[in-house]
PDB file of C-alpha atoms in Angstrom:
ATOM      1  CA  MET A   1      10.671  25.023  16.511  1.00  0.00           C
ATOM      2  CA  THR A   2       7.981  27.630  16.787  1.00  0.00           C
ATOM      3  CA  THR A   3       5.014  26.437  15.130  1.00  0.00           C
ATOM      4  CA  LEU A   4       2.019  28.988  14.394  1.00  0.00           C
ATOM      5  CA  ALA A   5      -0.343  27.199  14.231  1.00  0.00           C
ATOM      6  CA  ASP A   6      -3.023  28.806  16.722  1.00  0.00           C
ATOM      7  CA  ASP A   7      -5.090  26.405  18.825  1.00  0.00           C
ATOM      8  CA  LEU A   8      -8.659  25.671  16.521  1.00  0.00           C
ATOM      9  CA  ARG A   9      -9.400  28.776  15.066  1.00  0.00           C
ATOM     10  CA  GLU A  10      -8.766  26.622  11.825  1.00  0.00           C
ATOM     11  CA  PRO A  11     -10.072  24.217  12.551  1.00  0.00           C
ATOM     12  CA  ILE A  12      -8.815  20.894  10.289  1.00  0.00           C
ATOM     13  CA  ARG A  13     -11.348  19.231   7.567  1.00  0.00           C
ATOM     14  CA  GLU A  14     -11.343  16.539   5.720  1.00  0.00           C
ATOM     15  CA  GLU A  15      -9.921  17.410   2.139  1.00  0.00           C
ATOM     16  CA  ALA A  16     -12.288  16.331  -0.730  1.00  0.00           C
ATOM     17  CA  VAL A  17      -9.408  14.575  -3.404  1.00  0.00           C
ATOM     18  CA  VAL A  18     -10.486  15.741  -7.336  1.00  0.00           C
ATOM     19  CA  TYR A  19      -9.191  13.050  -9.307  1.00  0.00           C
ATOM     20  CA  GLY A  20      -7.322  13.554 -12.156  1.00  0.00           C
ATOM     21  CA  HIS A  21      -8.857  10.906 -13.699  1.00  0.00           C
ATOM     22  CA  PRO A  22     -12.309   8.723 -13.057  1.00  0.00           C
ATOM     23  CA  LEU A  23     -11.098   6.291 -13.376  1.00  0.00           C
ATOM     24  CA  LEU A  24      -7.497   6.358 -11.207  1.00  0.00           C
ATOM     25  CA  TYR A  25      -8.883   7.207  -8.448  1.00  0.00           C
ATOM     26  CA  MET A  26      -5.979   9.103  -7.783  1.00  0.00           C
ATOM     27  CA  LYS A  27      -4.924  12.490  -7.930  1.00  0.00           C
ATOM     28  CA  ILE A  28      -0.857  13.550  -8.819  1.00  0.00           C
ATOM     29  CA  TRP A  29       1.012  16.804  -8.359  1.00  0.00           C
ATOM     30  CA  GLU A  30       4.003  18.653  -7.533  1.00  0.00           C
ATOM     31  CA  VAL A  31       3.261  21.530  -5.015  1.00  0.00           C
ATOM     32  CA  GLY A  32       6.464  24.898  -4.430  1.00  0.00           C
ATOM     33  CA  MET A  33       6.692  26.692  -1.431  1.00  0.00           C
ATOM     34  CA  ASN A  34       9.295  29.864  -1.497  1.00  0.00           C
ATOM     35  CA  PRO A  35      10.910  30.309   1.655  1.00  0.00           C
ATOM     36  CA  PRO A  36       9.302  31.765   4.568  1.00  0.00           C
ATOM     37  CA  ALA A  37       9.414  34.462   6.422  1.00  0.00           C
ATOM     38  CA  PRO A  38      12.700  34.782   8.542  1.00  0.00           C
ATOM     39  CA  ALA A  39      13.347  32.459  12.168  1.00  0.00           C
ATOM     40  CA  GLN A  40       8.919  31.409  11.040  1.00  0.00           C
ATOM     41  CA  GLU A  41       7.937  27.305  10.090  1.00  0.00           C
ATOM     42  CA  ALA A  42       4.755  28.126  10.392  1.00  0.00           C
ATOM     43  CA  TYR A  43       2.401  24.895   9.777  1.00  0.00           C
ATOM     44  CA  GLY A  44       0.386  24.230   7.634  1.00  0.00           C
ATOM     45  CA  PRO A  45      -2.970  23.469   8.454  1.00  0.00           C
ATOM     46  CA  TRP A  46      -4.533  20.402   9.886  1.00  0.00           C
ATOM     47  CA  HIS A  47      -5.935  17.699   7.514  1.00  0.00           C
ATOM     48  CA  PHE A  48      -6.745  14.353   6.044  1.00  0.00           C
ATOM     49  CA  HIS A  49      -8.974  12.813   2.854  1.00  0.00           C
ATOM     50  CA  LYS A  50      -9.321   9.028   2.482  1.00  0.00           C
ATOM     51  CA  GLU A  51      -6.449   8.268   0.482  1.00  0.00           C
ATOM     52  CA  VAL A  52      -3.417   7.035   1.205  1.00  0.00           C
ATOM     53  CA  GLU A  53      -0.667   9.883   0.039  1.00  0.00           C
ATOM     54  CA  LEU A  54       2.546   9.654  -0.954  1.00  0.00           C
ATOM     55  CA  LEU A  55       5.367  12.495  -0.667  1.00  0.00           C
ATOM     56  CA  ALA A  56       8.385  13.149  -2.939  1.00  0.00           C
ATOM     57  CA  LEU A  57      10.928  15.443  -2.178  1.00  0.00           C
ATOM     58  CA  ILE A  58      13.070  16.920  -4.968  1.00  0.00           C
ATOM     59  CA  GLU A  59      14.186  19.770  -3.536  1.00  0.00           C
ATOM     60  CA  GLY A  60      14.877  21.699  -0.217  1.00  0.00           C
ATOM     61  CA  GLU A  61      13.724  20.679   3.565  1.00  0.00           C
ATOM     62  CA  MET A  62      10.014  20.235   5.037  1.00  0.00           C
ATOM     63  CA  GLY A  63       8.845  18.811   8.188  1.00  0.00           C
ATOM     64  CA  MET A  64       5.903  16.111   8.019  1.00  0.00           C
ATOM     65  CA  GLN A  65       4.007  15.890  11.252  1.00  0.00           C
ATOM     66  CA  THR A  66       1.105  13.735  11.987  1.00  0.00           C
ATOM     67  CA  GLN A  67      -0.348  12.124  15.590  1.00  0.00           C
ATOM     68  CA  ASP A  68       2.400   9.580  16.019  1.00  0.00           C
ATOM     69  CA  GLY A  69       5.583  10.982  15.170  1.00  0.00           C
ATOM     70  CA  TYR A  70       7.270  13.548  13.072  1.00  0.00           C
ATOM     71  CA  PHE A  71       9.384  13.299  10.030  1.00  0.00           C
ATOM     72  CA  ARG A  72      12.173  15.548   8.966  1.00  0.00           C
ATOM     73  CA  LEU A  73      12.714  14.985   5.018  1.00  0.00           C
ATOM     74  CA  GLU A  74      15.707  15.835   2.342  1.00  0.00           C
ATOM     75  CA  PRO A  75      15.493  15.708  -1.545  1.00  0.00           C
ATOM     76  CA  GLY A  76      14.737  11.986  -2.214  1.00  0.00           C
ATOM     77  CA  ASP A  77      12.847  11.189   0.693  1.00  0.00           C
ATOM     78  CA  VAL A  78       9.451   9.832   0.540  1.00  0.00           C
ATOM     79  CA  VAL A  79       6.864   9.530   3.895  1.00  0.00           C
ATOM     80  CA  LEU A  80       3.525   7.638   3.301  1.00  0.00           C
ATOM     81  CA  LEU A  81       1.038   8.648   5.591  1.00  0.00           C
ATOM     82  CA  GLY A  82      -2.574   5.761   5.640  1.00  0.00           C
ATOM     83  CA  ALA A  83      -5.840   6.873   5.178  1.00  0.00           C
ATOM     84  CA  SER A  84      -8.140   9.304   7.211  1.00  0.00           C
ATOM     85  CA  GLN A  85      -5.116   9.939   8.547  1.00  0.00           C
ATOM     86  CA  LEU A  86      -4.074  13.242   9.452  1.00  0.00           C
ATOM     87  CA  HIS A  87      -1.234  15.083   8.861  1.00  0.00           C
ATOM     88  CA  ARG A  88       0.100  18.472   8.486  1.00  0.00           C
ATOM     89  CA  THR A  89       3.740  20.423   6.838  1.00  0.00           C
ATOM     90  CA  HIS A  90       6.295  22.842   7.206  1.00  0.00           C
ATOM     91  CA  ARG A  91       9.137  24.104   5.041  1.00  0.00           C
ATOM     92  CA  ALA A  92      12.402  23.530   7.089  1.00  0.00           C
ATOM     93  CA  GLY A  93      14.558  25.251   5.938  1.00  0.00           C
ATOM     94  CA  ALA A  94      15.732  28.306   3.915  1.00  0.00           C
ATOM     95  CA  ALA A  95      15.518  27.910   0.521  1.00  0.00           C
ATOM     96  CA  PRO A  96      12.948  26.921  -2.396  1.00  0.00           C
ATOM     97  CA  VAL A  97      11.354  23.739  -1.611  1.00  0.00           C
ATOM     98  CA  ARG A  98       9.279  21.596  -4.553  1.00  0.00           C
ATOM     99  CA  PHE A  99       8.343  17.422  -3.093  1.00  0.00           C
ATOM    100  CA  ILE A 100       5.424  15.201  -5.504  1.00  0.00           C
ATOM    101  CA  VAL A 101       2.368  14.709  -3.853  1.00  0.00           C
ATOM    102  CA  LEU A 102       0.591  11.744  -4.425  1.00  0.00           C
ATOM    103  CA  GLN A 103      -3.062  10.727  -3.443  1.00  0.00           C
ATOM    104  CA  VAL A 104      -4.392   7.791  -3.885  1.00  0.00           C
ATOM    105  CA  ASP A 105      -8.307   4.780  -3.449  1.00  0.00           C
ATOM    106  CA  LEU A 106      -6.514   1.978  -2.680  1.00  0.00           C
ATOM    107  CA  GLY A 107      -9.266  -0.398  -2.618  1.00  0.00           C
ATOM    108  CA  ARG A 108     -10.348   0.513  -6.184  1.00  0.00           C
ATOM    109  CA  HIS A 109      -6.935  -0.042  -7.187  1.00  0.00           C
ATOM    110  CA  MET A 110      -6.892  -4.111  -5.333  1.00  0.00           C
ATOM    111  CA  GLU A 111      -7.993  -6.873  -7.923  1.00  0.00           C
ATOM    112  CA  SER A 112      -7.951 -10.285  -7.071  1.00  0.00           C
ATOM    113  CA  ALA A 113      -4.435 -10.437  -6.398  1.00  0.00           C
ATOM    114  CA  ALA A 114      -4.032  -7.890  -3.956  1.00  0.00           C
ATOM    115  CA  LEU A 115      -6.982  -8.792  -2.313  1.00  0.00           C
ATOM    116  CA  PRO A 116      -5.685 -10.818   1.184  1.00  0.00           C
ATOM    117  CA  TYR A 117      -3.783  -7.669   1.603  1.00  0.00           C
ATOM    118  CA  ALA A 118      -6.692  -5.413   1.603  1.00  0.00           C
ATOM    119  CA  TYR A 119      -7.205  -5.163   5.224  1.00  0.00           C
ATOM    120  CA  GLY A 120      -3.223  -3.975   6.323  1.00  0.00           C
ATOM    121  CA  PHE A 121      -3.972  -0.631   3.333  1.00  0.00           C
ATOM    122  CA  ALA A 122      -7.238  -0.103   4.664  1.00  0.00           C
ATOM    123  CA  ASP A 123      -8.458   2.813   7.585  1.00  0.00           C
ATOM    124  CA  GLY A 124      -8.899   0.357   9.999  1.00  0.00           C
ATOM    125  CA  ALA A 125      -5.669  -1.350  10.281  1.00  0.00           C
ATOM    126  CA  ALA A 126      -2.840  -0.312  12.605  1.00  0.00           C
ATOM    127  CA  PRO A 127      -0.922   2.541  11.072  1.00  0.00           C
ATOM    128  CA  LEU A 128       0.517   2.383   7.680  1.00  0.00           C
ATOM    129  CA  GLU A 129       2.353   5.272   8.718  1.00  0.00           C
ATOM    130  CA  ARG A 130       4.649   2.233  10.647  1.00  0.00           C
ATOM    131  CA  LEU A 131       5.754   1.139   7.031  1.00  0.00           C
ATOM    132  CA  ASN A 132       7.657   4.707   6.847  1.00  0.00           C
ATOM    133  CA  GLY A 133      11.097   2.789   8.229  1.00  0.00           C
ATOM    134  CA  LEU A 134      10.717   0.543   5.649  1.00  0.00           C
ATOM    135  CA  PHE A 135      12.359   3.925   4.177  1.00  0.00           C
ATOM    136  CA  ARG A 136      15.592   4.184   6.739  1.00  0.00           C
ATOM    137  CA  GLU A 137      15.830   0.372   6.713  1.00  0.00           C
ATOM    138  CA  LYS A 138      15.784  -0.372   3.604  1.00  0.00           C
ATOM    139  CA  PRO A 139      17.634   3.230   0.650  1.00  0.00           C
ATOM    140  CA  GLY A 140      17.326   1.040  -2.137  1.00  0.00           C
ATOM    141  CA  PHE A 141      13.592   0.414  -1.410  1.00  0.00           C
ATOM    142  CA  ARG A 142      13.337   3.901  -1.083  1.00  0.00           C
ATOM    143  CA  LEU A 143      15.182   5.231  -3.806  1.00  0.00           C
ATOM    144  CA  GLU A 144      13.042   2.481  -5.856  1.00  0.00           C
ATOM    145  CA  ILE A 145       9.250   4.185  -4.737  1.00  0.00           C
ATOM    146  CA  TYR A 146      10.374   7.734  -5.128  1.00  0.00           C
ATOM    147  CA  ASP A 147      11.603   7.027  -9.035  1.00  0.00           C
ATOM    148  CA  LEU A 148       8.061   5.398  -9.270  1.00  0.00           C
ATOM    149  CA  ILE A 149       6.009   8.738  -8.394  1.00  0.00           C
ATOM    150  CA  ALA A 150       8.494  10.527 -10.008  1.00  0.00           C
ATOM    151  CA  HIS A 151       6.985   8.618 -13.405  1.00  0.00           C
ATOM    152  CA  MET A 152       3.977   8.415 -12.994  1.00  0.00           C
ATOM    153  CA  TYR A 153       4.317  11.989 -12.115  1.00  0.00           C
ATOM    154  CA  GLU A 154       6.013  11.862 -15.608  1.00  0.00           C
ATOM    155  CA  GLU A 155       2.753   9.938 -17.858  1.00  0.00           C
ATOM    156  CA  TYR A 156      -0.160  12.017 -15.726  1.00  0.00           C
ATOM    157  CA  ARG A 157       1.580  15.472 -16.551  1.00  0.00           C
ATOM    158  CA  GLY A 158       2.249  14.134 -20.213  1.00  0.00           C
ATOM    159  CA  ARG A 159      -1.223  12.236 -20.917  1.00  0.00           C
ATOM    160  CA  ALA A 160       0.715  10.307 -23.792  1.00  0.00           C
ATOM    161  CA  ARG A 161      -1.837   7.678 -25.506  1.00  0.00           C
ATOM    162  CA  GLY A 162      -2.102   4.884 -22.590  1.00  0.00           C
ATOM    163  CA  TYR A 163      -1.294   6.795 -19.933  1.00  0.00           C
ATOM    164  CA  GLU A 164      -4.064   5.403 -17.527  1.00  0.00           C
ATOM    165  CA  LEU A 165      -2.778   2.643 -17.887  1.00  0.00           C
ATOM    166  CA  ALA A 166       1.242   3.076 -17.305  1.00  0.00           C
ATOM    167  CA  LEU A 167      -0.049   4.043 -14.307  1.00  0.00           C
ATOM    168  CA  GLY A 168      -2.453   1.466 -13.099  1.00  0.00           C
ATOM    169  CA  SER A 169       0.639  -0.395 -13.820  1.00  0.00           C
ATOM    170  CA  ALA A 170       2.595   1.413 -11.479  1.00  0.00           C
ATOM    171  CA  ILE A 171      -0.259   1.549  -8.947  1.00  0.00           C
ATOM    172  CA  GLN A 172      -0.148  -1.909  -8.315  1.00  0.00           C
ATOM    173  CA  ARG A 173       3.986  -2.062  -8.505  1.00  0.00           C
ATOM    174  CA  LEU A 174       3.189  -0.137  -5.774  1.00  0.00           C
ATOM    175  CA  LEU A 175       0.870  -2.002  -3.776  1.00  0.00           C
ATOM    176  CA  TRP A 176       3.906  -5.851  -4.971  1.00  0.00           C
ATOM    177  CA  LEU A 177       6.838  -2.906  -3.897  1.00  0.00           C
ATOM    178  CA  PHE A 178       5.297  -2.059  -0.028  1.00  0.00           C
ATOM    179  CA  VAL A 179       3.941  -6.579   0.633  1.00  0.00           C
ATOM    180  CA  ARG A 180       6.892  -7.981  -0.596  1.00  0.00           C
ATOM    181  CA  HIS A 181      10.077  -5.709   1.627  1.00  0.00           C
ATOM    182  CA  ASP A 182       7.745  -6.172   4.706  1.00  0.00           C
ATOM    183  CA  ASP A 183      10.032  -8.097   5.954  1.00  0.00           C
ATOM    184  CA  GLU A 184       7.909  -7.855   9.567  1.00  0.00           C
ATOM    185  CA  GLY A 185       4.615  -8.569   8.196  1.00  0.00           C
ATOM    186  CA  LEU A 186       3.209  -4.696   8.796  1.00  0.00           C
ATOM    187  CA  LEU A 187       0.577  -5.459   6.767  1.00  0.00           C
ATOM    188  CA  PRO A 188      -1.531  -8.755   7.321  1.00  0.00           C
ATOM    189  CA  ALA A 189      -2.135 -11.483   5.130  1.00  0.00           C
ATOM    190  CA  ALA A 190      -5.668 -12.687   4.481  1.00  0.00           C
ATOM    191  CA  ALA A 191      -7.309 -15.290   2.003  1.00  0.00           C
ATOM    192  CA  GLU A 192      -9.736 -13.923  -0.770  1.00  0.00           C
ATOM    193  CA  PRO A 193     -12.057 -15.832  -0.290  1.00  0.00           C
ATOM    194  CA  ASP A 194     -12.109 -15.068   3.669  1.00  0.00           C
ATOM    195  CA  LEU A 195     -12.876 -11.126   2.570  1.00  0.00           C
ATOM    196  CA  LEU A 196     -15.170 -12.071   0.424  1.00  0.00           C
ATOM    197  CA  ARG A 197     -16.926 -14.047   3.474  1.00  0.00           C
ATOM    198  CA  LEU A 198     -15.810 -10.943   5.554  1.00  0.00           C
ATOM    199  CA  ARG A 199     -16.982  -8.372   3.376  1.00  0.00           C
ATOM    200  CA  PRO A 200     -20.657  -7.835   5.137  1.00  0.00           C
ATOM    201  CA  ALA A 201     -19.012  -8.024   8.433  1.00  0.00           C
ATOM    202  CA  LEU A 202     -17.001  -4.717   6.950  1.00  0.00           C
ATOM    203  CA  ASP A 203     -20.009  -2.767   6.493  1.00  0.00           C
ATOM    204  CA  TYR A 204     -22.556  -2.975   8.956  1.00  0.00           C
ATOM    205  CA  VAL A 205     -19.623  -1.968  11.265  1.00  0.00           C
ATOM    206  CA  ASP A 206     -19.289   1.228   8.842  1.00  0.00           C
ATOM    207  CA  ARG A 207     -22.593   1.485   9.326  1.00  0.00           C
ATOM    208  CA  HIS A 208     -23.552   1.334  12.964  1.00  0.00           C
ATOM    209  CA  LEU A 209     -20.088   2.555  14.382  1.00  0.00           C
ATOM    210  CA  GLN A 210     -22.591   4.708  16.775  1.00  0.00           C
ATOM    211  CA  ASP A 211     -24.663   2.361  17.627  1.00  0.00           C
ATOM    212  CA  ARG A 212     -23.637  -0.836  19.778  1.00  0.00           C
ATOM    213  CA  ILE A 213     -22.586  -3.651  17.251  1.00  0.00           C
ATOM    214  CA  THR A 214     -22.432  -7.556  19.047  1.00  0.00           C
ATOM    215  CA  VAL A 215     -20.587 -10.248  18.192  1.00  0.00           C
ATOM    216  CA  GLU A 216     -23.870 -12.112  17.937  1.00  0.00           C
ATOM    217  CA  GLU A 217     -25.399  -9.944  15.977  1.00  0.00           C
ATOM    218  CA  VAL A 218     -23.175 -10.185  13.270  1.00  0.00           C
ATOM    219  CA  SER A 219     -22.040 -13.736  13.506  1.00  0.00           C
ATOM    220  CA  ARG A 220     -25.193 -14.304  12.486  1.00  0.00           C
ATOM    221  CA  LEU A 221     -25.794 -11.715   9.659  1.00  0.00           C
ATOM    222  CA  LEU A 222     -23.097 -14.208   7.825  1.00  0.00           C
ATOM    223  CA  ASN A 223     -25.419 -17.530   8.990  1.00  0.00           C
ATOM    224  CA  PHE A 224     -21.279 -17.800  11.586  1.00  0.00           C
ATOM    225  CA  SER A 225     -21.795 -19.244  14.938  1.00  0.00           C
ATOM    226  CA  TYR A 226     -20.267 -16.676  17.599  1.00  0.00           C
ATOM    227  CA  HIS A 227     -16.942 -18.288  18.283  1.00  0.00           C
ATOM    228  CA  TYR A 228     -16.389 -19.269  14.292  1.00  0.00           C
ATOM    229  CA  PHE A 229     -16.996 -15.946  13.849  1.00  0.00           C
ATOM    230  CA  ILE A 230     -14.124 -14.582  16.735  1.00  0.00           C
ATOM    231  CA  ARG A 231     -11.583 -17.472  15.006  1.00  0.00           C
ATOM    232  CA  TYR A 232     -12.656 -16.461  11.624  1.00  0.00           C
ATOM    233  CA  PHE A 233     -12.558 -13.166  11.537  1.00  0.00           C
ATOM    234  CA  ARG A 234      -9.056 -13.097  13.738  1.00  0.00           C
ATOM    235  CA  SER A 235      -8.047 -15.207  11.409  1.00  0.00           C
ATOM    236  CA  ALA A 236      -8.693 -13.748   8.604  1.00  0.00           C
ATOM    237  CA  MET A 237      -7.847 -10.262   9.466  1.00  0.00           C
ATOM    238  CA  GLY A 238      -4.920 -10.165  12.437  1.00  0.00           C
ATOM    239  CA  CYS A 239      -7.191  -8.836  14.623  1.00  0.00           C
ATOM    240  CA  SER A 240      -9.961  -8.999  16.607  1.00  0.00           C
ATOM    241  CA  PHE A 241     -13.370  -8.709  15.884  1.00  0.00           C
ATOM    242  CA  VAL A 242     -14.077  -6.497  18.830  1.00  0.00           C
ATOM    243  CA  ASP A 243      -9.935  -4.341  18.277  1.00  0.00           C
ATOM    244  CA  TYR A 244     -11.149  -4.065  14.872  1.00  0.00           C
ATOM    245  CA  VAL A 245     -14.039  -1.875  16.024  1.00  0.00           C
ATOM    246  CA  ASN A 246     -12.702  -0.747  18.550  1.00  0.00           C
ATOM    247  CA  ARG A 247      -9.776   0.431  16.253  1.00  0.00           C
ATOM    248  CA  LYS A 248     -12.681   2.055  14.348  1.00  0.00           C
ATOM    249  CA  ARG A 249     -14.866   3.476  16.451  1.00  0.00           C
ATOM    250  CA  ILE A 250     -11.398   5.815  18.111  1.00  0.00           C
ATOM    251  CA  LYS A 251     -10.331   6.687  15.045  1.00  0.00           C
ATOM    252  CA  ALA A 252     -13.778   8.386  14.663  1.00  0.00           C
ATOM    253  CA  ALA A 253     -13.767   9.569  17.562  1.00  0.00           C
ATOM    254  CA  GLU A 254      -9.930  11.999  16.671  1.00  0.00           C
ATOM    255  CA  ARG A 255     -11.981  13.592  13.965  1.00  0.00           C
ATOM    256  CA  LEU A 256     -14.922  14.589  16.084  1.00  0.00           C
ATOM    257  CA  LEU A 257     -12.554  15.710  18.905  1.00  0.00           C
ATOM    258  CA  LEU A 258     -10.405  17.631  16.617  1.00  0.00           C
ATOM    259  CA  THR A 259     -12.959  19.578  14.010  1.00  0.00           C
ATOM    260  CA  ARG A 260     -16.441  19.779  16.232  1.00  0.00           C
ATOM    261  CA  ASP A 261     -15.764  21.918  19.777  1.00  0.00           C
ATOM    262  CA  ILE A 262     -17.445  18.966  21.958  1.00  0.00           C
ATOM    263  CA  SER A 263     -16.703  18.131  25.414  1.00  0.00           C
ATOM    264  CA  ILE A 264     -14.673  14.795  25.451  1.00  0.00           C
ATOM    265  CA  ALA A 265     -18.196  12.434  26.762  1.00  0.00           C
ATOM    266  CA  GLU A 266     -19.764  13.692  23.565  1.00  0.00           C
ATOM    267  CA  ALA A 267     -17.491  12.669  21.052  1.00  0.00           C
ATOM    268  CA  ALA A 268     -17.420   9.118  22.655  1.00  0.00           C
ATOM    269  CA  LEU A 269     -20.264   8.490  22.813  1.00  0.00           C
ATOM    270  CA  GLN A 270     -20.733   9.753  18.965  1.00  0.00           C
ATOM    271  CA  ALA A 271     -18.523   7.023  18.491  1.00  0.00           C
ATOM    272  CA  GLY A 272     -19.808   4.568  20.135  1.00  0.00           C
ATOM    273  CA  VAL A 273     -17.484   4.857  23.084  1.00  0.00           C
ATOM    274  CA  PRO A 274     -20.774   5.777  25.550  1.00  0.00           C
ATOM    275  CA  SER A 275     -18.719   4.359  28.749  1.00  0.00           C
ATOM    276  CA  ILE A 276     -16.290   7.653  28.764  1.00  0.00           C
ATOM    277  CA  ALA A 277     -13.768   5.435  31.869  1.00  0.00           C
ATOM    278  CA  GLN A 278     -13.489   2.609  28.888  1.00  0.00           C
ATOM    279  CA  PHE A 279     -13.409   5.643  25.690  1.00  0.00           C
ATOM    280  CA  TYR A 280     -10.558   6.885  27.703  1.00  0.00           C
ATOM    281  CA  LYS A 281      -8.683   3.347  28.488  1.00  0.00           C
ATOM    282  CA  LEU A 282      -9.193   3.001  24.674  1.00  0.00           C
ATOM    283  CA  PHE A 283      -7.789   6.281  23.275  1.00  0.00           C
ATOM    284  CA  LYS A 284      -4.571   6.309  25.790  1.00  0.00           C
ATOM    285  CA  ARG A 285      -4.485   2.026  24.422  1.00  0.00           C
ATOM    286  CA  PHE A 286      -3.981   3.590  20.447  1.00  0.00           C
ATOM    287  CA  ASN A 287      -2.994   6.903  20.880  1.00  0.00           C
ATOM    288  CA  ARG A 288      -0.467   6.915  23.701  1.00  0.00           C
ATOM    289  CA  CYS A 289      -1.782   9.707  25.116  1.00  0.00           C
ATOM    290  CA  SER A 290      -5.743  10.966  26.821  1.00  0.00           C
ATOM    291  CA  PRO A 291      -7.942  12.710  24.512  1.00  0.00           C
ATOM    292  CA  LYS A 292      -7.003  16.577  26.033  1.00  0.00           C
ATOM    293  CA  GLU A 293      -4.007  16.044  25.315  1.00  0.00           C
ATOM    294  CA  PHE A 294      -3.988  14.131  21.808  1.00  0.00           C
ATOM    295  CA  VAL A 295      -5.880  17.910  20.892  1.00  0.00           C
ATOM    296  CA  THR A 296      -3.032  19.614  22.131  1.00  0.00           C
ATOM    297  CA  ARG A 297      -0.751  17.729  20.531  1.00  0.00           C
ATOM    298  CA  MET A 298      -2.837  18.198  17.627  1.00  0.00           C
ATOM    299  CA  SER A 299      -3.936  21.780  17.895  1.00  0.00           C
ATOM    300  CA  GLY A 300      -0.456  23.294  18.528  1.00  0.00           C
ATOM    301  CA  ARG A 301      -1.289  24.890  20.861  1.00  0.00           C
ATOM    302  CA  GLU A 302       2.059  23.419  22.051  1.00  0.00           C
ATOM    303  CA  ASP A 303       6.105  23.648  20.555  1.00  0.00           C
ATOM    304  CA  GLY A 304       7.427  20.596  18.507  1.00  0.00           C
TER     305      GLY A 304
END
């Protein structure tokens, strides 16, 4: 397949999602694409947004590319993208394409009962797109998610009295379905009190990502001892505090490399990793490639 995206002349962008209802923190709509020109399969631009996205294909064939893989979709297929997941799409066949896009800030819909799973759906977690394997392994689950997205679209389009309640309930069911079918434990669960106690630490990381962050200062913030904080964080979040911070920093560096004309060393520094050697080590751990290879792959400089 020949990709038509041309290096970074069309910069990767952060998409600002305008919600269809101010209290639902979601957007859902249908997209139609005409067939591409003969012998061409042009990609749209790389982009990302803080909302989780689900795409349900109604008609035609299309491809979805992320930094971690490629999905070829046929009618009835669904694909899931995590918060801030870089992605782009293209039309993969001669027929017209129609699909429904659901973008939702799941954090805004985390009721008390859902808080134990909040981290699994968050930006700092392992890539949420790993859950797409469930669609391949469980056709019944895929169909249930597809029908739920279609139902949400009809509710939003019709806007009958109480549609807000219907959509809010559907989002809760969406969360429940993923958790219930997550046989491999890809969505680590934490107890609600643990998450509430750790919230100041998580907020501190977000505010100080470019600065030096130590376990000592964060544990003092929570009035925990050093060793207790280490054990508590791993137990609650399913990963070490250091891994959590490093993953957040590499995510930030990815966006810097793809959206700004800066060197790898500058991106590392701005993401809070002043040692270039350490940055390369961390980047390869989370992306299985070097920063340069990542930019080349994501900017469309090689055929896919």
